[in-house]
């Protein structure tokens, strides 16, 4: 079963990449030996008895769903889909006034890499940031409510794939572009690629009190593709590192043309330096954004050669090294920040590319780690004992090795084709060394079949011992590109939305529910409570609203059930409208009543034994 | 923890319903005694080792998400979200031409009760039918591909909540309305409720070859609310049974006003008889539908009094009895079809309501089952040993009892507030008696918190022994109203979409990819394969398409990777567009290129090690 999967995954590769199927036949034998006793012990590790909790939140990208997926680890149970970049009819996200405005008409997003806000290089659990590769946006999710707090569009970008990552005190949320594009997304022929197309990094700031983004500045780069990136820590805290591909400037058939060079580059940027230049007014305003060209400022940008088409680059927990994963080369390369700083200090350059000084590979590189037969390293995670973990896309395995020595300690198969992996607290200065989840791209025959296209798959490994142990596989909707695993004690969700007497449009008692009419606008100030709607306390039928065809109707609804998990929904039958109000929340639904007739209103979120009775009517009088 | 939840669930009830918190303190003690050894054994029961599969598909409604959720049982792992009533940006459902047309502009649905197609009263695993309470639709999902095959709008309905269920050979998919509404949804004052508002049952037929619905006829009923329903089996195969509430004709504050009568009704309808009348032309055409009033035809409709506001009514596997669950009364009532037929035969009526003959309760009722302290029975499921299982919403438990005698065999707590439950093959003539899942409405503090609103929760019970055993709790996105659990051998998914040389718009080789221009229409006949797009084989840049601003663009894409689970996505950066092509599938994306500029196109569904390189450009030349 497994071999077939590997072979077919490999069959799509360009010539020149070794085929590893034979090697992995060994893993199959080992796997079959896995005994019933092993399975019992594995089962116990992931079982969370009633009344107990998972130890970790796994906050995973929902990929081209545009949403955030919340899992519990180690049970791998999916707890919640949090809508971020895409409307969510189940909760009314994108339908109520606030979220409709925030989404700005977008119906699709492609959420790649979540990053939890950090303080001193450690997850602080307050916010989660997300990138939209599809439509060039960045979002912040408030982890006290698990609601999206803000979304900002990023001009000049061609898919901010290489983000998001945060600097160690969340000074910046950095988002490097994936595809080179003319600034402003303007039209330019592909023949003018080198001149007119640009790579851009967006440097966003987030105000935690106001819960608002601000695009501080952008960095203009060569029209290479930027794949992944990380922020420095401690000694390297002022720097960001990014991988590149297509340094060939190919404009077609990238499968072959962007895989010609033996080496692409890691780009190092000193964000602190550029911040200073921007403060001094050293920028151009392009498409309303402060744009800096780092080549104009000595010490702001460097490149280091790296094995071809790397995917991830990750800074070690101590901030001293960064590790590039080769993707199309079978190795991980360990670089030293100390050595890089030394070369920079001495102006010891081996080359210059597109105006960027290139640091000498051999002087900055500490070690190449090349486990035999391990193919397609994508990304590096860390534990608390100085070890690194690499998922291998092509050879479908996880490799554990010692950062200090390059010694390979363990290798375990993953089913199939792992993309990123995520370790418990694995991106922080202080990883936990407990669990690692490989986010596999292809499930094949791993689960009950759902037709020609399967779910993605996630493999849970216990990494607390010397040897890794594969514990379980969990299916997942497309597509968790990346995840962060955060200890449960770090996230402090609210139990309720506080009762705020001064909140705009809120009504806090049944008696105060009322309707205001202004011309052809109808404002309903209503309440939802178990088990009724009250729209107009003074009416004989307080749960019915009559309007005229063509009226603009606003339902301002407050959920006055101040009791955790008692959410009310509000659906209008035949009107294609639904939203929700969580306990203590006020939300507004606005629409034009263009369809005359009789329309039941009902609570769509099961709330009580009389939920079925929680209903009313919208009556729309036809135009004469 | 548990007690608090029960009390708060109860606190929302209307006066007159007993509070059961004291009674359930006992369950808490029992639960705490659950030992570590028990947990080990439970863990083993749900653990599915690598290389093995779950035994059952659980096909669950996704509630107000409008989608279908597919789970594996017993692992309770969610395998897939299948989009049905709502667009799904992750897969492009509602964005490509076919599905956009099928959705018809609707962006929200409220999927309540799935029903798998049946042959001789047993799931045949070919199709799944679903109702949209939000926007009055019925859908069919093809279980060979897990793709939605057809959606039909149902005029004259006010939310087909009480469906869907199928007759024993899927002759009909029946959908009774929940809210009374004037026919055609027309405007009518609530003062005219009794005269102008109607309850309606839609009787849909589905052509399995053409994969198309047809609305055969509708049944006009009194303006009661219809809650749930079932089809007869074997001896009762010609009949459908439905629960009612609001037989008070309340038009406001239903929480109180629709709970006044001690008895509501079970409605019995002979669908076979009505089918015959329709065939004879005995119908009125209303809003384009053949409408029958069953009161016009002797033997077509009867009512039976039942304890107030029942929720579910379920026909026993042998087809001899039907069981109503009280919801606001603390009991289950067993009725006999044989006795009902006898009363009908003798014209032994106790009353007439709204022109419907009422059968005498005491003569048709076999038994009332009233376990002490059990409150809020919602729905009945069955095993292979003649037992029934009822979820109790208010007392948060599952009660197992013998259908023949009414003897209560076991009671086990559920956390919290179970709605429906679903047993393995539990709606068929031949239930398996293995697993039962309680679909709980409120999770409270069951899982890691995600703010003021939590996921719903599902409790898995092992029902293979004399005593039920609670095995695990699984969180779930809102909101699985109902589910069917189908043995894995009954569903036969395709591995691939077959290569069909004659398929419209399909191109099966790279060399044949081409672009046709007709005025301002641009048709791209392209292919997706690992790891490239080919739009125009003859071009120097076969993966770039240049159009003029304002052109109507059609991307007809065929995935020529005939390899299971190799799906390609197709996203256009900054254009808010994404869709997918599964292996062997052809799909079309149509849009107007109203925005000029340079837009990267990329594969959004991870497909190979060179997935990142699978990209191209859409160039939109600005209008002069």
PDB file of N, CA and C in Angstrom, chain A residues 122-164:
ATOM      1  N   UNK A 122       8.535  33.669  22.585  1.00  0.00           N
ATOM      2  CA  UNK A 122       7.658  32.573  23.010  1.00  0.00           C
ATOM      3  C   UNK A 122       6.212  32.924  22.654  1.00  0.00           C
ATOM      4  N   UNK A 123       5.415  31.928  22.259  1.00  0.00           N
ATOM      5  CA  UNK A 123       4.002  32.189  21.979  1.00  0.00           C
ATOM      6  C   UNK A 123       3.369  32.831  23.212  1.00  0.00           C
ATOM      7  N   UNK A 124       2.672  33.965  23.013  1.00  0.00           N
ATOM      8  CA  UNK A 124       1.968  34.540  24.159  1.00  0.00           C
ATOM      9  C   UNK A 124       0.470  34.239  24.111  1.00  0.00           C
ATOM     10  N   UNK A 125       0.005  33.606  23.026  1.00  0.00           N
ATOM     11  CA  UNK A 125      -1.369  33.101  22.994  1.00  0.00           C
ATOM     12  C   UNK A 125      -2.450  34.143  22.797  1.00  0.00           C
ATOM     13  N   UNK A 126      -2.077  35.383  22.487  1.00  0.00           N
ATOM     14  CA  UNK A 126      -3.119  36.419  22.357  1.00  0.00           C
ATOM     15  C   UNK A 126      -3.762  36.482  20.980  1.00  0.00           C
ATOM     16  N   UNK A 127      -2.953  36.441  19.939  1.00  0.00           N
ATOM     17  CA  UNK A 127      -3.473  36.555  18.569  1.00  0.00           C
ATOM     18  C   UNK A 127      -2.816  35.529  17.658  1.00  0.00           C
ATOM     19  N   UNK A 128      -3.481  35.237  16.589  1.00  0.00           N
ATOM     20  CA  UNK A 128      -2.888  34.401  15.549  1.00  0.00           C
ATOM     21  C   UNK A 128      -2.965  35.173  14.241  1.00  0.00           C
ATOM     22  N   UNK A 129      -1.855  35.188  13.516  1.00  0.00           N
ATOM     23  CA  UNK A 129      -1.809  35.888  12.236  1.00  0.00           C
ATOM     24  C   UNK A 129      -1.790  34.891  11.089  1.00  0.00           C
ATOM     25  N   UNK A 130      -2.399  35.305   9.982  1.00  0.00           N
ATOM     26  CA  UNK A 130      -2.562  34.384   8.856  1.00  0.00           C
ATOM     27  C   UNK A 130      -2.358  35.134   7.553  1.00  0.00           C
ATOM     28  N   UNK A 131      -1.839  34.437   6.561  1.00  0.00           N
ATOM     29  CA  UNK A 131      -1.636  35.041   5.235  1.00  0.00           C
ATOM     30  C   UNK A 131      -2.612  34.447   4.227  1.00  0.00           C
ATOM     31  N   UNK A 132      -3.045  35.273   3.302  1.00  0.00           N
ATOM     32  CA  UNK A 132      -3.896  34.807   2.199  1.00  0.00           C
ATOM     33  C   UNK A 132      -3.091  34.884   0.911  1.00  0.00           C
ATOM     34  N   UNK A 133      -2.619  33.722   0.470  1.00  0.00           N
ATOM     35  CA  UNK A 133      -1.820  33.661  -0.758  1.00  0.00           C
ATOM     36  C   UNK A 133      -2.708  33.959  -1.977  1.00  0.00           C
ATOM     37  N   UNK A 134      -3.985  33.639  -1.855  1.00  0.00           N
ATOM     38  CA  UNK A 134      -4.889  33.831  -2.982  1.00  0.00           C
ATOM     39  C   UNK A 134      -5.144  35.291  -3.304  1.00  0.00           C
ATOM     40  N   UNK A 135      -5.451  36.066  -2.283  1.00  0.00           N
ATOM     41  CA  UNK A 135      -5.861  37.444  -2.543  1.00  0.00           C
ATOM     42  C   UNK A 135      -5.077  38.486  -1.760  1.00  0.00           C
ATOM     43  N   UNK A 136      -3.832  38.126  -1.363  1.00  0.00           N
ATOM     44  CA  UNK A 136      -2.902  39.118  -0.821  1.00  0.00           C
ATOM     45  C   UNK A 136      -3.439  39.858   0.397  1.00  0.00           C
ATOM     46  N   UNK A 137      -3.766  39.090   1.412  1.00  0.00           N
ATOM     47  CA  UNK A 137      -4.267  39.704   2.638  1.00  0.00           C
ATOM     48  C   UNK A 137      -3.543  39.128   3.865  1.00  0.00           C
ATOM     49  N   UNK A 138      -3.646  39.845   4.967  1.00  0.00           N
ATOM     50  CA  UNK A 138      -3.170  39.319   6.247  1.00  0.00           C
ATOM     51  C   UNK A 138      -4.322  39.482   7.241  1.00  0.00           C
ATOM     52  N   UNK A 139      -4.467  38.508   8.126  1.00  0.00           N
ATOM     53  CA  UNK A 139      -5.565  38.547   9.087  1.00  0.00           C
ATOM     54  C   UNK A 139      -5.032  38.299  10.493  1.00  0.00           C
ATOM     55  N   UNK A 140      -5.765  38.819  11.475  1.00  0.00           N
ATOM     56  CA  UNK A 140      -5.468  38.538  12.885  1.00  0.00           C
ATOM     57  C   UNK A 140      -6.694  37.903  13.518  1.00  0.00           C
ATOM     58  N   UNK A 141      -6.478  36.764  14.178  1.00  0.00           N
ATOM     59  CA  UNK A 141      -7.560  36.108  14.915  1.00  0.00           C
ATOM     60  C   UNK A 141      -7.318  36.368  16.405  1.00  0.00           C
ATOM     61  N   UNK A 142      -8.345  36.871  17.071  1.00  0.00           N
ATOM     62  CA  UNK A 142      -8.276  37.136  18.501  1.00  0.00           C
ATOM     63  C   UNK A 142      -8.486  35.812  19.240  1.00  0.00           C
ATOM     64  N   UNK A 143      -7.464  35.320  19.918  1.00  0.00           N
ATOM     65  CA  UNK A 143      -7.578  33.996  20.551  1.00  0.00           C
ATOM     66  C   UNK A 143      -8.332  34.052  21.891  1.00  0.00           C
ATOM     67  N   UNK A 144      -8.831  35.221  22.259  1.00  0.00           N
ATOM     68  CA  UNK A 144      -9.709  35.253  23.434  1.00  0.00           C
ATOM     69  C   UNK A 144     -11.147  34.908  23.037  1.00  0.00           C
ATOM     70  N   UNK A 145     -11.461  35.091  21.770  1.00  0.00           N
ATOM     71  CA  UNK A 145     -12.821  34.757  21.290  1.00  0.00           C
ATOM     72  C   UNK A 145     -12.781  33.792  20.109  1.00  0.00           C
ATOM     73  N   UNK A 146     -11.590  33.565  19.535  1.00  0.00           N
ATOM     74  CA  UNK A 146     -11.458  32.800  18.296  1.00  0.00           C
ATOM     75  C   UNK A 146     -12.274  33.431  17.172  1.00  0.00           C
ATOM     76  N   UNK A 147     -12.347  34.750  17.191  1.00  0.00           N
ATOM     77  CA  UNK A 147     -12.964  35.492  16.089  1.00  0.00           C
ATOM     78  C   UNK A 147     -11.897  36.297  15.360  1.00  0.00           C
ATOM     79  N   UNK A 148     -12.052  36.402  14.051  1.00  0.00           N
ATOM     80  CA  UNK A 148     -11.136  37.221  13.271  1.00  0.00           C
ATOM     81  C   UNK A 148     -11.359  38.683  13.639  1.00  0.00           C
ATOM     82  N   UNK A 149     -10.275  39.360  14.004  1.00  0.00           N
ATOM     83  CA  UNK A 149     -10.386  40.733  14.497  1.00  0.00           C
ATOM     84  C   UNK A 149     -10.141  41.750  13.400  1.00  0.00           C
ATOM     85  N   UNK A 150      -9.231  41.443  12.468  1.00  0.00           N
ATOM     86  CA  UNK A 150      -8.925  42.421  11.414  1.00  0.00           C
ATOM     87  C   UNK A 150      -8.333  41.697  10.206  1.00  0.00           C
ATOM     88  N   UNK A 151      -8.587  42.274   9.048  1.00  0.00           N
ATOM     89  CA  UNK A 151      -7.989  41.797   7.793  1.00  0.00           C
ATOM     90  C   UNK A 151      -7.475  43.030   7.055  1.00  0.00           C
ATOM     91  N   UNK A 152      -6.263  42.934   6.510  1.00  0.00           N
ATOM     92  CA  UNK A 152      -5.705  44.051   5.740  1.00  0.00           C
ATOM     93  C   UNK A 152      -5.238  43.540   4.375  1.00  0.00           C
ATOM     94  N   UNK A 153      -5.584  44.291   3.343  1.00  0.00           N
ATOM     95  CA  UNK A 153      -5.099  43.967   1.990  1.00  0.00           C
ATOM     96  C   UNK A 153      -3.687  44.491   1.813  1.00  0.00           C
ATOM     97  N   UNK A 154      -2.889  43.750   1.040  1.00  0.00           N
ATOM     98  CA  UNK A 154      -1.482  44.093   0.844  1.00  0.00           C
ATOM     99  C   UNK A 154      -1.244  44.399  -0.632  1.00  0.00           C
ATOM    100  N   UNK A 155      -1.110  45.666  -0.986  1.00  0.00           N
ATOM    101  CA  UNK A 155      -0.848  45.978  -2.392  1.00  0.00           C
ATOM    102  C   UNK A 155       0.553  45.522  -2.809  1.00  0.00           C
ATOM    103  N   UNK A 156       0.765  45.461  -4.080  1.00  0.00           N
ATOM    104  CA  UNK A 156       2.093  45.158  -4.672  1.00  0.00           C
ATOM    105  C   UNK A 156       2.539  43.704  -4.514  1.00  0.00           C
ATOM    106  N   UNK A 157       1.692  42.874  -3.911  1.00  0.00           N
ATOM    107  CA  UNK A 157       2.105  41.501  -3.633  1.00  0.00           C
ATOM    108  C   UNK A 157       1.586  40.548  -4.711  1.00  0.00           C
ATOM    109  N   UNK A 158       2.275  39.401  -4.833  1.00  0.00           N
ATOM    110  CA  UNK A 158       1.810  38.318  -5.693  1.00  0.00           C
ATOM    111  C   UNK A 158       1.686  37.046  -4.872  1.00  0.00           C
ATOM    112  N   UNK A 159       0.888  37.108  -3.828  1.00  0.00           N
ATOM    113  CA  UNK A 159       0.701  35.934  -2.968  1.00  0.00           C
ATOM    114  C   UNK A 159       1.740  35.900  -1.868  1.00  0.00           C
ATOM    115  N   UNK A 160       1.392  36.348  -0.650  1.00  0.00           N
ATOM    116  CA  UNK A 160       2.387  36.401   0.443  1.00  0.00           C
ATOM    117  C   UNK A 160       2.656  35.021   1.034  1.00  0.00           C
ATOM    118  N   UNK A 161       3.117  34.108   0.195  1.00  0.00           N
ATOM    119  CA  UNK A 161       3.270  32.713   0.594  1.00  0.00           C
ATOM    120  C   UNK A 161       4.311  32.531   1.685  1.00  0.00           C
ATOM    121  N   UNK A 162       5.391  33.300   1.582  1.00  0.00           N
ATOM    122  CA  UNK A 162       6.548  33.021   2.436  1.00  0.00           C
ATOM    123  C   UNK A 162       6.328  33.464   3.888  1.00  0.00           C
ATOM    124  N   UNK A 163       5.181  34.054   4.217  1.00  0.00           N
ATOM    125  CA  UNK A 163       4.848  34.419   5.595  1.00  0.00           C
ATOM    126  C   UNK A 163       3.789  33.475   6.090  1.00  0.00           C
ATOM    127  N   UNK A 164       3.165  33.775   7.219  1.00  0.00           N
ATOM    128  CA  UNK A 164       3.573  34.871   8.063  1.00  0.00           C
ATOM    129  C   UNK A 164       4.502  34.332   9.144  1.00  0.00           C
TER     130      UNK A 164
END
